[in-house]
PDB file of C-alpha atoms in Angstrom:
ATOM      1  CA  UNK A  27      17.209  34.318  -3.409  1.00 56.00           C
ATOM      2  CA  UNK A  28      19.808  31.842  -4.656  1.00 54.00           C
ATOM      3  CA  UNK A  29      19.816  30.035  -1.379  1.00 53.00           C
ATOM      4  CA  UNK A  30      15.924  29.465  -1.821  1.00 51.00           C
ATOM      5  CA  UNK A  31      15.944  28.586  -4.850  1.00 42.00           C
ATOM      6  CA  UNK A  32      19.137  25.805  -4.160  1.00 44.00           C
ATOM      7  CA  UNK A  33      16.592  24.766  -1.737  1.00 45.00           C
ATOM      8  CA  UNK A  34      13.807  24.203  -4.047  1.00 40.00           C
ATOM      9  CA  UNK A  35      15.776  22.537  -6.584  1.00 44.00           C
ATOM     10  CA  UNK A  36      17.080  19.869  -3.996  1.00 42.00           C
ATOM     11  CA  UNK A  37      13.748  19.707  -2.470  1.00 45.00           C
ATOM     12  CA  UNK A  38      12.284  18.987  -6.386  1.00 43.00           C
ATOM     13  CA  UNK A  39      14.981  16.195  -7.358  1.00 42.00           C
ATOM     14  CA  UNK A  40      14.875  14.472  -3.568  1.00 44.00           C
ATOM     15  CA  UNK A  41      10.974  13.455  -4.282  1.00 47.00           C
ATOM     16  CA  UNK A  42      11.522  10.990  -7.211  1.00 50.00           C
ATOM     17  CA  UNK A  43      14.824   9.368  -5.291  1.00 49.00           C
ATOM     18  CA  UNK A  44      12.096   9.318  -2.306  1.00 52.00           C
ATOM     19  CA  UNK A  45       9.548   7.628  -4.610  1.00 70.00           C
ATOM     20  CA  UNK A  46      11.680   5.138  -5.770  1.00 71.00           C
ATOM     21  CA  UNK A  47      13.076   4.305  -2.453  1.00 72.00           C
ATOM     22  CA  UNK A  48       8.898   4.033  -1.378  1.00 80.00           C
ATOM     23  CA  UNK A  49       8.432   1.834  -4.356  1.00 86.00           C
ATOM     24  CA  UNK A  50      11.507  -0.272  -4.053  1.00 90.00           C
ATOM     25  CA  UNK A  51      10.199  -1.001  -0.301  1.00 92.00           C
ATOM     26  CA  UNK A  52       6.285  -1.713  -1.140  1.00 92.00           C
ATOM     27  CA  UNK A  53       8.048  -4.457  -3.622  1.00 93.00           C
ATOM     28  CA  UNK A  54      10.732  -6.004  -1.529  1.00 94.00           C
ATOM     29  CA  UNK A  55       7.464  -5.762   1.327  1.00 93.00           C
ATOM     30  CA  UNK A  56       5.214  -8.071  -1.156  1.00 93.00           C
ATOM     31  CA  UNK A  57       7.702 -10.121  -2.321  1.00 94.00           C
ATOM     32  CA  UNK A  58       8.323 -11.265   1.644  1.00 95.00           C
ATOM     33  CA  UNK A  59       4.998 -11.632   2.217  1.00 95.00           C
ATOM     34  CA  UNK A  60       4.662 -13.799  -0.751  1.00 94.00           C
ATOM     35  CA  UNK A  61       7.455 -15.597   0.191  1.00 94.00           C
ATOM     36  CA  UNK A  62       6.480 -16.235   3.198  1.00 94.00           C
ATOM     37  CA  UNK A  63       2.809 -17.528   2.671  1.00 92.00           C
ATOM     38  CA  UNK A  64       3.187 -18.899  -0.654  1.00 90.00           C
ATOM     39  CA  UNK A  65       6.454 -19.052  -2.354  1.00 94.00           C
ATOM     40  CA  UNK A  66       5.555 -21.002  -5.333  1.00 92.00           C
ATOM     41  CA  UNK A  67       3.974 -17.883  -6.642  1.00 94.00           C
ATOM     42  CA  UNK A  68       7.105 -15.878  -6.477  1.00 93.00           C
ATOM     43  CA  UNK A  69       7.096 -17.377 -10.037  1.00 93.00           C
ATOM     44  CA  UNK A  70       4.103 -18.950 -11.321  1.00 92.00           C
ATOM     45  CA  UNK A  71       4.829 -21.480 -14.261  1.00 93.00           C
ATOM     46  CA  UNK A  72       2.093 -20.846 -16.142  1.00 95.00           C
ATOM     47  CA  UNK A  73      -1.248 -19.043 -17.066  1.00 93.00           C
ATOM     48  CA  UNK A  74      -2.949 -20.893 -14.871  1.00 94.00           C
ATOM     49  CA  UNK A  75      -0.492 -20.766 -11.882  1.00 94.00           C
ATOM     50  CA  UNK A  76      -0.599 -17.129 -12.297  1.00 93.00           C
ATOM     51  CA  UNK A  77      -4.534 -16.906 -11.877  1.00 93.00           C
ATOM     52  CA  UNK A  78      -4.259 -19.161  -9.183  1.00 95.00           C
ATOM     53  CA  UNK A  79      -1.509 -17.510  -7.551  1.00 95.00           C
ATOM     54  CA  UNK A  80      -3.296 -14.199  -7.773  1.00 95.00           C
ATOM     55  CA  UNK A  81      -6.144 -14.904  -6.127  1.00 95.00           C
ATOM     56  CA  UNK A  82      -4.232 -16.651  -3.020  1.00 96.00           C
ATOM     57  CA  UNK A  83      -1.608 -13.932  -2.994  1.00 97.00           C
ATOM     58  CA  UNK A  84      -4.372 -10.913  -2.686  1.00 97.00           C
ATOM     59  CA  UNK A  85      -6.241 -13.506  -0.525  1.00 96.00           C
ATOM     60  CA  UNK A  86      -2.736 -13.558   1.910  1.00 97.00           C
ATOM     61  CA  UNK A  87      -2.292  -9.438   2.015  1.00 97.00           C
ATOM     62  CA  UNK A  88      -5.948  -8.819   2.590  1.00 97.00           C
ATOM     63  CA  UNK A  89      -5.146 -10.805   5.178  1.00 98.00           C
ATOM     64  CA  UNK A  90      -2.077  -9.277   6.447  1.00 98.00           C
ATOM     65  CA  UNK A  91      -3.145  -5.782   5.769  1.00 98.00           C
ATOM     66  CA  UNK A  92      -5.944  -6.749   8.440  1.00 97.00           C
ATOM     67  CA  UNK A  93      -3.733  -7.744  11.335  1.00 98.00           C
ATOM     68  CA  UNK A  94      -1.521  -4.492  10.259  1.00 98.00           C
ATOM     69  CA  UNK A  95      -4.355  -1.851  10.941  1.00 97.00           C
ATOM     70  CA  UNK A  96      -5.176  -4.119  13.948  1.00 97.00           C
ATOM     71  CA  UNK A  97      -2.067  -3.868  15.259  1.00 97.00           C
ATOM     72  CA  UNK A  98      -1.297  -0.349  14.104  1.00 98.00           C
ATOM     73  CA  UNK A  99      -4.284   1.222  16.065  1.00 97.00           C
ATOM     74  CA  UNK A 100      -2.972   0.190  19.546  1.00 96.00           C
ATOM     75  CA  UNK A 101      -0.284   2.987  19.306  1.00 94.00           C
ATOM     76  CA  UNK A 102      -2.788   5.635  17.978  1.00 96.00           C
ATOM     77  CA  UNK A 103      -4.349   8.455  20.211  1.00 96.00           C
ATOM     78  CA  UNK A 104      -8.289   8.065  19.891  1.00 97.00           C
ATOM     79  CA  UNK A 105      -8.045  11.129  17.645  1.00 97.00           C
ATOM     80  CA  UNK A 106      -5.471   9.444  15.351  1.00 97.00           C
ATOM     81  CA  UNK A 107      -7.490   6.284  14.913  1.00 97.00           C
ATOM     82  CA  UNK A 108     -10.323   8.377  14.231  1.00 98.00           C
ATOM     83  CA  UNK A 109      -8.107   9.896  11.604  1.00 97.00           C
ATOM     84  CA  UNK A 110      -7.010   6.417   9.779  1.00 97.00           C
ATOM     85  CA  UNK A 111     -10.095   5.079   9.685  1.00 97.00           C
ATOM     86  CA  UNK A 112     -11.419   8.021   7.603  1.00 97.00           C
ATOM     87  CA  UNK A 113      -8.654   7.745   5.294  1.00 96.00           C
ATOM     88  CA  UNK A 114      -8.745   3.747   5.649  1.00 95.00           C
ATOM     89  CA  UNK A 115     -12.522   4.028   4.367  1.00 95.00           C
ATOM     90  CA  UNK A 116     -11.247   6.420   1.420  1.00 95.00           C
ATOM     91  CA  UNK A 117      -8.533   3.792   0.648  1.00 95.00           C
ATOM     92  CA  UNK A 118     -11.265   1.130   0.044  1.00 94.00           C
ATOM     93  CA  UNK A 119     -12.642   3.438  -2.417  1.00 94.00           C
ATOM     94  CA  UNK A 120     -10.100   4.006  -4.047  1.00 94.00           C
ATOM     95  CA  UNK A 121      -9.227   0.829  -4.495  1.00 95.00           C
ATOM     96  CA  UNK A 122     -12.665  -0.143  -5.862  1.00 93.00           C
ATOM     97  CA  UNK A 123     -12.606   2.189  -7.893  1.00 94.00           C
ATOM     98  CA  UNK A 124      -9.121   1.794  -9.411  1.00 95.00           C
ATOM     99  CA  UNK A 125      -9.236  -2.167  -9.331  1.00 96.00           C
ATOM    100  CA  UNK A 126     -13.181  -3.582 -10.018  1.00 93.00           C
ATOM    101  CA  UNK A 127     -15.103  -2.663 -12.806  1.00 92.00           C
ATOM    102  CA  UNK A 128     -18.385  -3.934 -14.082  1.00 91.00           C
ATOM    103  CA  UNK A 129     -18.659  -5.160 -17.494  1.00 91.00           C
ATOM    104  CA  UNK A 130     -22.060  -6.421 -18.898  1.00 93.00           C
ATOM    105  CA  UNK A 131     -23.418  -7.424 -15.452  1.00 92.00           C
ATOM    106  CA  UNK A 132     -20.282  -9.119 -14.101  1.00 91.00           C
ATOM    107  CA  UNK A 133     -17.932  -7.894 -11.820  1.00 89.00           C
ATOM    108  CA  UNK A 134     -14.001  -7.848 -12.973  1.00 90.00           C
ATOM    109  CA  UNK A 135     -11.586  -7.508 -10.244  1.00 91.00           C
ATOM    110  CA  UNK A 136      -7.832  -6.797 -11.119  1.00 95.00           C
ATOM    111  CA  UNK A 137      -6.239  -8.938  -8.527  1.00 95.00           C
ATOM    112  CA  UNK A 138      -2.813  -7.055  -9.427  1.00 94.00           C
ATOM    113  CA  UNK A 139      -4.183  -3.733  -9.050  1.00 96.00           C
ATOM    114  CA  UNK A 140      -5.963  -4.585  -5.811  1.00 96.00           C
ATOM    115  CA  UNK A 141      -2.488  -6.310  -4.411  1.00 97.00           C
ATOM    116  CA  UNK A 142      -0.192  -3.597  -5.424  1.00 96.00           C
ATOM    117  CA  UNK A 143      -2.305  -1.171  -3.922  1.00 96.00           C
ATOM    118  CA  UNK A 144      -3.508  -3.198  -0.647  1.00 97.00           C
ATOM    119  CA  UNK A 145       0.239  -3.710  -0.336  1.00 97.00           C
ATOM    120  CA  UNK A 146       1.399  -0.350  -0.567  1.00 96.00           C
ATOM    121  CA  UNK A 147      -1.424   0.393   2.286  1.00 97.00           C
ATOM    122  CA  UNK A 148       0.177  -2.316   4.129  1.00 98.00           C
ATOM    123  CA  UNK A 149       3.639   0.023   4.067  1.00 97.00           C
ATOM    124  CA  UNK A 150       1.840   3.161   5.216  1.00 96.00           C
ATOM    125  CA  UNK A 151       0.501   1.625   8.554  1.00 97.00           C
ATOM    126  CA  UNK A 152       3.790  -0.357   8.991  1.00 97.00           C
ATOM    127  CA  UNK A 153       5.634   3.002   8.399  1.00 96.00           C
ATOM    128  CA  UNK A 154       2.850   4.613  10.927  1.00 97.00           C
ATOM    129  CA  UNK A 155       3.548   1.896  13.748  1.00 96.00           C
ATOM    130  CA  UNK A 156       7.567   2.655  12.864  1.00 95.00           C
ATOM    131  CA  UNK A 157       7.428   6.711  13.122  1.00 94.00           C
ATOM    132  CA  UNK A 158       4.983   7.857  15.226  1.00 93.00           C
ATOM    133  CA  UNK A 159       6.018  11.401  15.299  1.00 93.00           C
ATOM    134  CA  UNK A 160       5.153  11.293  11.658  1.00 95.00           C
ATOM    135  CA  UNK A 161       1.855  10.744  12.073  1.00 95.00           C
ATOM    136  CA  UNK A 162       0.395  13.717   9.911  1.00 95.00           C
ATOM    137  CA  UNK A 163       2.902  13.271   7.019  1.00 94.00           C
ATOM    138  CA  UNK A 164       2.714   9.342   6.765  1.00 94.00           C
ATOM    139  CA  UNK A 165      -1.308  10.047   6.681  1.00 94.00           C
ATOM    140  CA  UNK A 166      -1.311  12.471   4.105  1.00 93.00           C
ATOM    141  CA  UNK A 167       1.095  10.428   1.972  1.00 92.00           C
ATOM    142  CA  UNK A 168      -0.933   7.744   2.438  1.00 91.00           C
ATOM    143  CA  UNK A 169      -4.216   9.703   1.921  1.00 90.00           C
ATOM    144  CA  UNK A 170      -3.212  10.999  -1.825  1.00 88.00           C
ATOM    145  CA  UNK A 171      -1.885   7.138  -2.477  1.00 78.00           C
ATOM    146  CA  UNK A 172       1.980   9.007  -3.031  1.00 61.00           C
TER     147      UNK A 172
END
């Protein structure tokens, strides 16, 4: 009984080290992309360099996250691509619904919210390509946007 429970309690305190190391990686991960496609928005000067850089940053890991799922599905089984596209298409969702609203008639989009999160979907299929034996985990991590 002691042993199990030993067990749990590591188990319990390993998941936020685990999130933070995720976290720490979807970050450093934007930041080089960033870096690499448009490095004066690391730090934007001003309001209007922000909104500017916003819109060309999400523009740059729409972009990226494209060639990534491209690129991802060429070491997937049929049944595995079959898979990520299901929770791909839930992602989208997700996103929408987490990152666009509309307010009287118009359509607000929270550039930050959609990067951070097109980012961090970036990670899962890069982590994917990385460890294909963990397929089913990486998916369902993924999948509930851990």
């Amino acid at each position: 009984m002691k042993k199990t429970l030993g067990i749990l309690i590591l188990t319990l305190l390993s998941v936020p080290a685990y999130s933070a190391i995720r976290n720490s990686e979807i970050r450093d991960l934007e930041k080089e992309i960033i870096k690499k496609e448009w490095p004066a928005c690391l730090t934007p000067n001003n309001y209007y360099d922000q909104v500017y850089c916003a819109s060309k940053v999400y523009g740059v890991v729409d972009d990226v996250l494209n060639d990534q799922y491209k690129n991802t599905v060429k070491f997937l089984s049929k049944e595995q691509s079959k898979s990520l596209k299901t929770v791909q298409i839930k992602w989208i969702r997700n996103r929408d619904d987490k990152c666009a609203k509309i307010i009287d008639g118009s359509v607000v989009l929270d550039l930050s919210c959609s990067t951070k999160l097109t980012v961090e979907s970036i990670y899962y299929l890069k982590q994917i390509e990385r460890n294909p034996n963990d397929f089913n985990l990486l998916l369902n991590e993924y999948e509930r946007g851990e």
